[in-house]
Tab-separated table of C-alpha atoms and ligand atoms in Angstrom:
chain	number	residue	atom	x	y	z
A	18	MET	CA	30.421	-4.322	-14.955
A	19	GLU	CA	31.240	-6.831	-12.220
A	20	HIS	CA	29.345	-10.097	-12.237
A	21	ASP	CA	28.518	-12.269	-9.240
A	22	LEU	CA	29.860	-15.485	-10.730
A	23	ASP	CA	27.747	-17.592	-8.372
A	24	CYS	CA	24.597	-15.945	-9.596
A	25	LEU	CA	24.026	-14.966	-13.199
A	26	THR	CA	20.301	-15.648	-13.456
A	27	ILE	CA	17.142	-15.338	-11.373
A	28	ALA	CA	16.913	-19.155	-11.421
A	29	GLU	CA	20.319	-19.328	-9.722
A	30	LEU	CA	19.242	-16.604	-7.302
A	31	GLU	CA	16.216	-18.695	-6.331
A	32	LYS	CA	18.427	-21.714	-5.601
A	33	LEU	CA	20.952	-19.711	-3.583
A	34	ALA	CA	18.206	-17.982	-1.593
A	35	THR	CA	16.358	-21.198	-0.949
A	36	GLN	CA	19.461	-22.661	0.694
A	37	ARG	CA	19.650	-19.655	3.013
A	38	MET	CA	16.040	-19.456	4.229
A	39	ASP	CA	14.636	-21.473	7.099
A	40	ARG	CA	11.783	-23.788	6.169
A	41	GLN	CA	8.978	-21.591	7.460
A	42	THR	CA	10.223	-18.557	5.495
A	43	ARG	CA	10.987	-20.506	2.330
A	44	ASP	CA	7.564	-22.122	2.302
A	45	TYR	CA	5.765	-18.849	3.081
A	46	TYR	CA	7.613	-16.970	0.338
A	47	ASN	CA	7.628	-19.605	-2.375
A	48	GLU	CA	4.349	-21.442	-2.118
A	49	GLY	CA	1.109	-20.710	-3.907
A	50	ALA	CA	-2.434	-21.502	-2.903
A	51	ASP	CA	-3.740	-25.082	-3.011
A	52	SER	CA	-1.874	-27.173	-5.592
A	53	GLY	CA	0.198	-24.289	-6.906
A	54	THR	CA	-1.236	-24.416	-10.447
A	55	THR	CA	-1.416	-20.654	-10.802
A	56	VAL	CA	2.121	-20.010	-9.543
A	57	ARG	CA	3.425	-22.376	-12.196
A	58	GLU	CA	1.101	-21.004	-14.895
A	59	ASN	CA	2.173	-17.417	-14.214
A	60	GLU	CA	5.725	-18.412	-15.072
A	61	SER	CA	5.056	-20.821	-17.922
A	62	ALA	CA	2.703	-18.399	-19.715
A	63	TYR	CA	5.774	-16.443	-20.799
A	64	GLN	CA	6.976	-19.512	-22.751
A	65	LYS	CA	3.899	-19.288	-24.975
A	66	TYR	CA	5.541	-16.373	-26.740
A	67	ARG	CA	8.700	-16.204	-28.821
A	68	LEU	CA	10.397	-12.993	-29.859
A	69	ARG	CA	10.444	-11.662	-33.433
A	70	PRO	CA	13.633	-9.580	-33.568
A	71	ARG	CA	14.136	-6.835	-36.133
A	72	VAL	CA	17.608	-5.965	-37.443
A	73	LEU	CA	19.635	-2.999	-38.743
A	74	ARG	CA	17.744	-0.500	-36.616
A	75	ASN	CA	20.544	1.428	-34.831
A	76	VAL	CA	20.350	0.304	-31.235
A	77	SER	CA	23.561	2.037	-30.207
A	78	LYS	CA	21.508	3.865	-27.562
A	79	VAL	CA	18.877	1.764	-25.831
A	80	ASP	CA	16.661	3.801	-23.494
A	81	SER	CA	14.726	1.588	-21.065
A	82	SER	CA	13.284	4.469	-19.022
A	83	VAL	CA	9.562	5.150	-18.483
A	84	ASN	CA	7.366	7.628	-16.636
A	85	VAL	CA	5.673	6.169	-13.608
A	86	PHE	CA	4.068	7.864	-10.597
A	87	GLY	CA	5.170	11.224	-11.972
A	88	THR	CA	8.854	10.289	-12.134
A	89	ARG	CA	11.165	9.153	-14.915
A	90	CYS	CA	12.473	5.738	-13.852
A	91	SER	CA	15.336	3.955	-15.554
A	92	VAL	CA	13.467	0.674	-16.052
A	93	PRO	CA	9.822	-0.298	-16.643
A	94	PHE	CA	9.600	-2.435	-13.530
A	95	GLY	CA	9.347	-2.001	-9.789
A	96	VAL	CA	9.481	-4.093	-6.640
A	97	ALA	CA	6.080	-5.544	-5.704
A	98	PRO	CA	4.779	-5.180	-2.153
A	99	ALA	CA	5.643	-8.305	-0.181
A	100	ALA	CA	4.931	-8.728	3.497
A	101	MET	CA	7.374	-9.366	6.324
A	102	GLN	CA	10.750	-8.952	4.665
A	103	LYS	CA	12.730	-9.285	7.899
A	104	LEU	CA	12.021	-12.999	7.635
A	105	ALA	CA	14.454	-13.013	4.702
A	106	HIS	CA	17.112	-10.694	6.093
A	107	GLU	CA	17.579	-8.762	9.313
A	108	GLU	CA	17.481	-5.425	7.466
A	109	GLY	CA	14.243	-6.409	5.741
A	110	GLU	CA	12.386	-3.637	3.928
A	111	LEU	CA	15.169	-1.126	4.623
A	112	ALA	CA	17.604	-3.226	2.585
A	113	THR	CA	15.045	-3.347	-0.231
A	114	ALA	CA	14.455	0.396	-0.032
A	115	HIS	CA	18.183	1.171	-0.154
A	116	ALA	CA	18.632	-1.142	-3.139
A	117	CYS	CA	15.697	0.470	-4.953
A	118	GLN	CA	17.007	3.924	-4.184
A	119	GLU	CA	20.454	2.955	-5.458
A	120	LYS	CA	18.967	1.643	-8.722
A	121	GLY	CA	16.194	4.245	-9.092
A	122	VAL	CA	13.492	1.579	-8.952
A	123	VAL	CA	9.990	2.134	-7.507
A	124	MET	CA	9.309	0.153	-4.348
A	125	GLY	CA	5.869	-1.028	-3.256
A	126	LEU	CA	5.593	-1.476	0.500
A	127	SER	CA	3.208	-4.002	2.032
A	128	SER	CA	0.929	-2.808	4.819
A	129	PHE	CA	2.200	-5.897	6.634
A	130	SER	CA	5.832	-4.827	6.514
A	131	THR	CA	8.239	-5.481	9.354
A	132	THR	CA	9.536	-1.899	9.005
A	133	ALA	CA	7.450	1.221	9.599
A	134	LEU	CA	6.312	2.960	6.430
A	135	GLU	CA	7.984	6.220	7.535
A	136	ASP	CA	11.390	4.515	7.817
A	137	VAL	CA	11.048	2.990	4.350
A	138	ARG	CA	10.104	6.340	2.854
A	139	ALA	CA	13.116	7.995	4.515
A	140	ALA	CA	15.425	5.306	3.072
A	141	SER	CA	14.039	5.761	-0.448
A	142	GLY	CA	15.239	9.320	-1.138
A	143	ASN	CA	13.839	10.679	-4.380
A	144	THR	CA	12.713	7.283	-5.624
A	145	PRO	CA	8.923	6.946	-5.470
A	146	ASN	CA	7.185	4.623	-3.028
A	147	VAL	CA	3.666	3.281	-3.122
A	148	LEU	CA	1.886	1.840	-0.115
A	149	GLN	CA	-0.099	-1.356	-0.600
A	150	LEU	CA	-3.316	-1.337	1.416
A	151	TYR	CA	-5.752	-3.843	2.736
A	152	LEU	CA	-8.969	-2.023	3.588
A	153	PHE	CA	-9.790	-3.416	6.987
A	154	GLU	CA	-13.267	-3.898	8.341
A	155	ASP	CA	-11.992	-1.649	11.115
A	156	ARG	CA	-11.686	1.217	8.624
A	157	GLU	CA	-10.095	3.546	11.167
A	158	GLN	CA	-6.918	1.428	11.077
A	159	SER	CA	-6.763	1.920	7.300
A	160	ARG	CA	-7.473	5.637	7.568
A	161	LYS	CA	-4.534	6.093	9.926
A	162	LEU	CA	-2.183	4.288	7.563
A	163	ILE	CA	-3.334	6.407	4.629
A	164	GLU	CA	-2.775	9.621	6.606
A	165	ARG	CA	0.715	8.527	7.577
A	166	ALA	CA	1.588	7.609	3.985
A	167	LYS	CA	0.340	10.992	2.780
A	168	LYS	CA	2.303	12.842	5.424
A	169	VAL	CA	5.653	11.313	4.459
A	170	GLY	CA	5.214	11.530	0.691
A	171	TYR	CA	4.070	8.218	-0.730
A	172	SER	CA	3.055	8.693	-4.369
A	173	ALA	CA	0.127	6.287	-4.363
A	174	VAL	CA	-1.861	3.817	-2.355
A	175	VAL	CA	-2.490	0.470	-3.999
A	176	LEU	CA	-5.593	-1.327	-2.811
A	177	THR	CA	-5.276	-5.100	-2.990
A	178	VAL	CA	-8.646	-6.472	-4.049
A	179	ASP	CA	-8.018	-10.201	-4.400
A	180	THR	CA	-8.213	-10.948	-0.690
A	181	PRO	CA	-11.880	-11.052	0.365
A	182	LEU	CA	-10.756	-14.279	2.066
A	183	LEU	CA	-7.291	-15.654	2.661
A	184	GLY	CA	-6.195	-18.184	0.026
A	185	ARG	CA	-5.538	-21.685	1.282
A	186	ARG	CA	-1.800	-22.110	1.622
A	187	ASN	CA	-1.186	-25.620	2.787
A	188	LEU	CA	2.438	-25.296	3.846
A	189	GLU	CA	1.603	-22.159	5.800
A	190	ILE	CA	-1.068	-24.143	7.633
A	191	ARG	CA	1.143	-27.185	8.138
A	192	ASN	CA	4.037	-25.071	9.454
A	193	GLN	CA	1.622	-23.103	11.673
A	194	PHE	CA	3.176	-20.015	10.171
A	195	ARG	CA	3.661	-17.126	12.532
A	196	LEU	CA	6.062	-14.247	12.784
A	197	PRO	CA	8.997	-15.032	15.116
A	198	GLY	CA	8.942	-13.248	18.472
A	199	HIS	CA	11.603	-10.659	17.593
A	200	LEU	CA	9.656	-9.368	14.556
A	201	ARG	CA	6.448	-7.406	14.328
A	202	ALA	CA	3.980	-5.929	11.871
A	203	ALA	CA	5.599	-2.535	12.294
A	204	ASN	CA	2.880	-0.352	10.778
A	205	PHE	CA	0.390	-1.387	13.415
A	206	ASP	CA	2.670	-1.022	16.359
A	207	LEU	CA	2.893	2.729	16.211
A	208	ASP	CA	1.058	5.672	17.659
A	209	ASN	CA	-1.344	7.480	15.350
A	210	ASP	CA	1.239	10.052	14.397
A	211	GLY	CA	3.611	7.356	13.178
A	212	ARG	CA	6.327	8.136	15.715
A	213	GLY	CA	5.713	5.005	17.739
A	214	SER	CA	6.811	4.178	21.209
A	215	ARG	CA	9.783	1.919	21.601
A	216	SER	CA	8.498	0.613	24.932
A	217	SER	CA	5.121	-0.366	23.585
A	218	ARG	CA	6.859	-1.982	20.620
A	219	SER	CA	9.000	-4.221	22.782
A	220	GLU	CA	6.188	-5.050	25.191
A	221	ARG	CA	4.062	-6.215	22.258
A	222	SER	CA	6.714	-8.794	21.339
A	223	ASP	CA	5.336	-11.499	19.083
A	224	THR	CA	1.670	-10.986	19.839
A	225	ALA	CA	0.962	-9.479	16.426
A	226	PHE	CA	1.242	-12.882	14.792
A	227	SER	CA	0.410	-15.164	17.648
A	228	LYS	CA	-3.058	-16.093	16.419
A	229	ASP	CA	-3.026	-19.456	14.775
A	230	HIS	CA	-3.804	-19.327	11.057
A	231	SER	CA	-6.283	-22.159	10.985
A	232	ALA	CA	-8.162	-20.971	14.073
A	233	ALA	CA	-8.567	-17.499	12.573
A	234	ALA	CA	-9.581	-18.914	9.212
A	235	LYS	CA	-12.093	-21.297	10.797
A	236	SER	CA	-13.834	-18.688	12.899
A	237	THR	CA	-13.989	-16.290	9.953
A	238	ALA	CA	-15.476	-18.961	7.694
A	239	ALA	CA	-18.036	-19.968	10.336
A	240	ASN	CA	-19.080	-16.360	10.782
A	241	TYR	CA	-19.653	-15.942	7.064
A	242	ARG	CA	-21.692	-19.132	6.805
A	243	GLU	CA	-23.901	-18.043	9.658
A	244	GLY	CA	-24.263	-14.550	8.270
A	245	ARG	CA	-22.568	-13.021	11.324
A	246	ARG	CA	-20.192	-10.149	10.895
A	247	VAL	CA	-17.780	-9.951	13.774
A	248	LEU	CA	-15.037	-7.359	13.637
A	249	PRO	CA	-11.672	-8.884	14.459
A	250	THR	CA	-10.296	-7.783	17.814
A	251	GLY	CA	-6.771	-7.753	19.228
A	252	PRO	CA	-3.558	-6.915	17.420
A	253	VAL	CA	-3.698	-6.412	13.657
A	254	THR	CA	-2.347	-9.522	11.937
A	255	PHE	CA	-2.749	-10.563	8.360
A	256	HIS	CA	-4.604	-13.720	9.303
A	257	THR	CA	-7.140	-11.907	11.454
A	258	HIS	CA	-7.489	-8.484	9.801
A	259	GLY	CA	-6.204	-8.844	6.223
A	260	PRO	CA	-9.152	-10.536	4.525
A	261	ASN	CA	-12.242	-8.358	4.137
A	262	PRO	CA	-15.223	-9.931	2.362
A	263	THR	CA	-17.475	-6.890	2.805
A	264	LEU	CA	-15.801	-4.596	0.275
A	265	GLU	CA	-17.743	-3.350	-2.762
A	266	TRP	CA	-16.751	-1.038	-5.609
A	267	ASP	CA	-19.351	1.669	-4.990
A	268	GLU	CA	-18.490	2.119	-1.345
A	269	CYS	CA	-14.788	1.458	-0.946
A	270	ILE	CA	-13.287	3.201	-3.966
A	271	PRO	CA	-14.924	6.628	-3.403
A	272	TRP	CA	-14.044	6.345	0.303
A	273	LEU	CA	-10.431	5.545	-0.520
A	274	LYS	CA	-10.132	8.293	-3.118
A	275	ALA	CA	-11.450	10.853	-0.649
A	276	GLN	CA	-9.054	9.741	2.087
A	277	ALA	CA	-5.994	9.334	-0.114
A	278	SER	CA	-6.116	12.533	-2.169
A	279	PRO	CA	-3.702	13.923	-3.405
A	280	MET	CA	-2.037	10.505	-3.532
A	281	GLN	CA	-3.004	8.356	-6.494
A	282	VAL	CA	-5.309	5.384	-5.927
A	283	TRP	CA	-4.519	2.117	-7.713
A	284	VAL	CA	-6.205	-1.261	-7.588
A	285	LYS	CA	-4.130	-4.470	-7.528
A	286	GLY	CA	-5.624	-7.858	-8.315
A	287	ILE	CA	-7.637	-7.255	-11.491
A	288	MET	CA	-7.969	-10.367	-13.654
A	289	THR	CA	-10.893	-9.665	-16.006
A	290	ALA	CA	-12.011	-7.101	-18.575
A	291	GLU	CA	-15.224	-6.581	-16.555
A	292	ASP	CA	-13.385	-5.523	-13.417
A	293	ALA	CA	-10.937	-3.423	-15.410
A	294	ALA	CA	-13.905	-1.520	-16.854
A	295	LEU	CA	-15.311	-1.035	-13.353
A	296	ALA	CA	-11.969	0.291	-12.152
A	297	VAL	CA	-11.929	2.833	-14.983
A	298	GLY	CA	-15.553	3.731	-14.232
A	299	HIS	CA	-14.626	4.380	-10.595
A	300	HIS	CA	-11.842	6.734	-11.678
A	301	VAL	CA	-8.887	4.936	-10.162
A	302	ASP	CA	-5.495	6.132	-11.362
A	303	GLY	CA	-4.297	2.738	-12.538
A	304	ILE	CA	-4.643	-1.014	-12.166
A	305	ILE	CA	-2.323	-3.935	-11.591
A	306	VAL	CA	-3.186	-7.190	-13.324
A	307	SER	CA	-2.340	-9.653	-10.584
A	308	ASN	CA	-3.436	-12.920	-9.023
A	309	HIS	CA	-1.291	-12.249	-5.960
A	310	GLY	CA	1.517	-14.419	-7.326
A	311	GLY	CA	-0.838	-17.423	-7.293
A	312	ARG	CA	-1.269	-17.160	-3.529
A	313	GLN	CA	-5.011	-16.520	-3.442
A	314	LEU	CA	-7.373	-18.297	-5.883
A	315	ASP	CA	-5.601	-21.284	-7.371
A	316	GLY	CA	-6.658	-22.113	-10.930
A	317	THR	CA	-6.994	-18.584	-12.287
A	318	LEU	CA	-5.585	-17.587	-15.639
A	319	ALA	CA	-1.941	-16.658	-15.701
A	320	THR	CA	-1.680	-12.890	-15.447
A	321	LEU	CA	-0.005	-12.720	-18.867
A	322	ASP	CA	-2.995	-14.553	-20.363
A	323	ALA	CA	-5.454	-12.195	-18.676
A	324	LEU	CA	-3.556	-9.115	-19.862
A	325	PRO	CA	-4.790	-8.735	-23.489
A	326	GLU	CA	-8.519	-8.602	-22.640
A	327	ILE	CA	-7.809	-6.117	-19.858
A	328	VAL	CA	-5.653	-3.896	-22.060
A	329	ALA	CA	-8.429	-3.894	-24.652
A	330	ALA	CA	-11.090	-3.017	-22.072
A	331	VAL	CA	-9.043	-0.169	-20.598
A	332	ASN	CA	-8.175	1.179	-24.029
A	333	HIS	CA	-5.432	3.564	-22.813
A	334	ARG	CA	-7.691	5.410	-20.352
A	335	ILE	CA	-5.493	4.525	-17.366
A	336	PRO	CA	-2.149	2.733	-17.019
A	337	VAL	CA	-2.171	-1.066	-16.810
A	338	HIS	CA	0.578	-2.764	-14.816
A	339	ILE	CA	1.186	-6.499	-14.349
A	340	ASP	CA	2.900	-8.870	-11.934
A	341	GLY	CA	3.287	-12.616	-11.500
A	342	GLY	CA	5.851	-15.083	-12.813
A	343	ILE	CA	8.326	-12.555	-14.202
A	344	ARG	CA	11.726	-14.215	-13.943
A	345	HIS	CA	13.732	-12.769	-16.854
A	346	GLY	CA	14.163	-9.471	-18.676
A	347	THR	CA	12.574	-11.017	-21.768
A	348	ASP	CA	9.417	-11.649	-19.695
A	349	ILE	CA	9.216	-7.902	-19.042
A	350	PHE	CA	9.612	-7.251	-22.770
A	351	LYS	CA	6.809	-9.735	-23.548
A	352	ALA	CA	4.436	-8.191	-20.996
A	353	LEU	CA	5.055	-4.714	-22.449
A	354	ALA	CA	4.579	-6.070	-25.963
A	355	LEU	CA	1.149	-7.342	-24.912
A	356	GLY	CA	0.190	-3.890	-23.682
A	357	ALA	CA	1.346	-3.585	-20.071
A	358	ASP	CA	2.823	-0.207	-19.177
A	359	PHE	CA	4.941	-1.486	-16.297
A	360	CYS	CA	5.802	-4.704	-14.433
A	361	TRP	CA	6.230	-5.576	-10.765
A	362	ILE	CA	8.628	-8.201	-9.439
A	363	GLY	CA	7.704	-10.219	-6.329
A	364	ARG	CA	9.571	-13.365	-5.294
A	365	PRO	CA	12.846	-12.699	-7.194
A	366	MET	CA	13.336	-9.589	-5.060
A	367	LEU	CA	12.712	-11.637	-1.899
A	368	TRP	CA	15.247	-14.201	-3.092
A	369	GLY	CA	17.788	-11.405	-3.588
A	370	LEU	CA	17.072	-10.153	-0.088
A	371	ALA	CA	17.521	-13.621	1.409
A	372	TYR	CA	20.730	-14.158	-0.577
A	373	LYS	CA	22.619	-11.003	0.390
A	374	GLY	CA	20.357	-8.293	1.813
A	375	GLN	CA	20.642	-4.975	-0.036
A	376	ALA	CA	23.387	-6.311	-2.332
A	377	GLY	CA	21.163	-9.258	-3.227
A	378	VAL	CA	18.202	-7.040	-4.125
A	379	GLU	CA	20.533	-4.867	-6.196
A	380	LEU	CA	21.792	-8.014	-7.921
A	381	CYS	CA	18.225	-9.058	-8.730
A	382	LEU	CA	17.419	-5.615	-10.151
A	383	ARG	CA	20.657	-5.559	-12.133
A	384	LEU	CA	20.088	-8.988	-13.681
A	385	LEU	CA	16.593	-8.047	-14.821
A	386	THR	CA	17.772	-4.651	-16.077
A	387	ASP	CA	20.647	-6.141	-18.061
A	388	GLU	CA	18.446	-8.847	-19.547
A	389	PHE	CA	15.717	-6.369	-20.466
A	390	GLN	CA	18.094	-3.867	-22.085
A	391	LEU	CA	19.872	-6.659	-23.954
A	392	CYS	CA	16.516	-7.957	-25.156
A	393	MET	CA	15.566	-4.484	-26.401
A	394	GLY	CA	18.840	-4.111	-28.293
A	395	LEU	CA	18.790	-7.596	-29.806
A	396	ALA	CA	15.134	-7.238	-30.777
A	397	GLY	CA	15.927	-3.950	-32.516
A	398	VAL	CA	14.054	-1.570	-30.202
A	399	ALA	CA	15.658	1.606	-28.885
A	400	ARG	CA	12.713	3.010	-26.856
A	401	VAL	CA	10.206	1.331	-24.561
A	402	ALA	CA	7.352	3.095	-26.347
A	403	ASP	CA	8.238	1.167	-29.517
A	404	ILE	CA	7.735	-2.271	-27.932
A	405	GLY	CA	4.550	-3.800	-29.343
A	406	PRO	CA	2.830	-7.047	-30.329
A	407	GLN	CA	4.704	-7.114	-33.644
A	408	PHE	CA	7.721	-8.379	-31.665
A	409	LEU	CA	5.922	-11.511	-30.475
A	410	TYR	CA	5.006	-14.832	-32.004
A	411	ARG	CA	2.541	-16.970	-30.048
A	412	VAL	CA	3.504	-20.617	-30.274
A	413	LYS	CA	0.795	-23.154	-31.024
A	414	ALA	CA	-0.628	-25.023	-28.042
A	415	SER	CA	0.939	-28.307	-29.179
A	416	GLU	CA	4.410	-26.708	-29.495
A	417	PHE	CA	4.025	-25.093	-26.097
A	418	LEU	CA	2.809	-28.208	-24.295
A	419	SER	CA	5.571	-30.379	-25.720
A	420	ARG	CA	8.114	-28.078	-24.090
A	421	LEU	CA	6.566	-28.005	-20.605
B	17	FMN	C1	5.894	-13.643	0.427
B	17	FMN	C2	4.948	-12.748	-0.310
B	17	FMN	C3	4.241	-11.787	0.379
B	17	FMN	C4	3.338	-10.961	-0.299
B	17	FMN	N1	2.712	-9.988	0.393
B	17	FMN	C5	1.847	-9.187	-0.249
B	17	FMN	C6	1.174	-8.162	0.442
B	17	FMN	O1	1.393	-7.940	1.621
B	17	FMN	N2	0.277	-7.426	-0.245
B	17	FMN	C7	0.013	-7.645	-1.571
B	17	FMN	O2	-0.822	-6.970	-2.160
B	17	FMN	N3	0.671	-8.592	-2.255
B	17	FMN	C8	1.564	-9.356	-1.624
B	17	FMN	N4	2.227	-10.310	-2.324
B	17	FMN	C9	1.991	-10.460	-3.774
B	17	FMN	C10	2.981	-9.596	-4.584
B	17	FMN	O3	2.718	-8.227	-4.399
B	17	FMN	C11	2.884	-9.904	-6.063
B	17	FMN	O4	1.550	-9.771	-6.479
B	17	FMN	C12	3.390	-11.299	-6.440
B	17	FMN	O5	4.449	-11.688	-5.609
B	17	FMN	C13	3.833	-11.311	-7.883
B	17	FMN	O6	4.182	-12.594	-8.273
B	17	FMN	P1	5.700	-13.137	-8.312
B	17	FMN	O7	6.093	-13.436	-6.901
B	17	FMN	O8	5.590	-14.359	-9.133
B	17	FMN	O9	6.566	-12.072	-8.939
B	17	FMN	C14	3.135	-11.128	-1.672
B	17	FMN	C15	3.872	-12.090	-2.375
B	17	FMN	C16	4.771	-12.888	-1.713
B	17	FMN	C17	5.540	-13.909	-2.496
B	18	LIG	C1	-5.617	-10.962	3.331
B	18	LIG	C2	-4.326	-11.574	3.109
B	18	LIG	C3	-3.232	-10.871	3.829
B	18	LIG	C4	-1.936	-11.482	3.472
B	18	LIG	C5	-0.788	-10.554	3.745
B	18	LIG	C6	0.447	-11.016	3.140
B	18	LIG	C7	0.226	-11.431	1.748
B	18	LIG	O1	-0.314	-10.722	0.930
B	18	LIG	C8	0.670	-12.724	1.310
B	18	LIG	O2	0.475	-13.052	0.120
B	18	LIG	O3	1.190	-13.515	2.131
């Protein structure tokens, strides 16, 4: 196997990518909400656990494959939905899709992608895709997206539920983040049938992100305080349309299930046993333990720390996935040992994309795959199903803190 000698770890990938991104992109991708406590905690939570390797267990064949979304995938992790990937590389989501297809890795696509969902699906071949959804107050916009995803063969829709309001991202505000004029939120620039019109696309130019973040946030907040509900108008942007504080379990999940069938319906952004139980009670197909990579509510538990109570509450009734802070193959092993069925990788994939486009995403996936398979072998585990809590030792708080 050929190594990229400049980049042998995700930490090195982060550094290399950071040098290549302009300030606005780097800050948007890397920052967390408020003081960034949760972004850091997501990562450091993995250091609370050490591995307990077993020996003499014949690991001549290590099988890291798992079933997910009805397909056998070679690794128990996928690429998390992340918005606006053309900020990182001109090929954006298509580069990610090609890399995932090449490596047989599931790709989650953000509703706020800079490539149309149909084009991503076409680039993914037989590798499954899931479409991340924000349920807009203008529900018709969401319905159209769901129809389009169904038509082109997405396996699931994943409803993000941790965005009733937009988290406060200070660098985004300071930089007056907006999408550059040559890019657009491609899923909302198309005709209903998903074919789109090139002329209307170019006429729309940068309008999709031209609303200032703080102005949108201020008017939304004022409306809530005064008890006014005003549907956002104008082009769909994540600042204006993404947050939706009106959603409730009993209304939105049955609606989504009815629209999305036969696609699976997942919920992303579960952080408590109570909400996990509600998700099971509302018959979703699976949940993702996530705090949005620390970009929404700062000060939440790390996702790894939230995982055990959620796994216990779900009690094998539906699959439990996790994201947030995964930066090494051993982190994936630890999450599975604590009961996750599958992991999703956010920023490291974006760093790969910024570093070298498709080749960079492939590099990211290869590093994590190699590290995970090596961890399995060295820990004495030949099958993913055999990974369990017996392979972990939780360090004492004092030992953990002294290393931070
Ligand atoms: C730049 C960026 C954009 C994101 N966009 C979305 C999005 O559109 N929808 C969504 O549900 N999550 C989004 N996420 C959150 C990821 O899906 C995922 O939860 C998070 O990145 C996982 O944490 P990690 O970056 O530490 O791996 C985004 C994350 C980043 C870093
Ligand atoms: C309601 C929030 C929409 C944000 C869309 C992009 C995103 O998820 C992010 O974290 O940034």
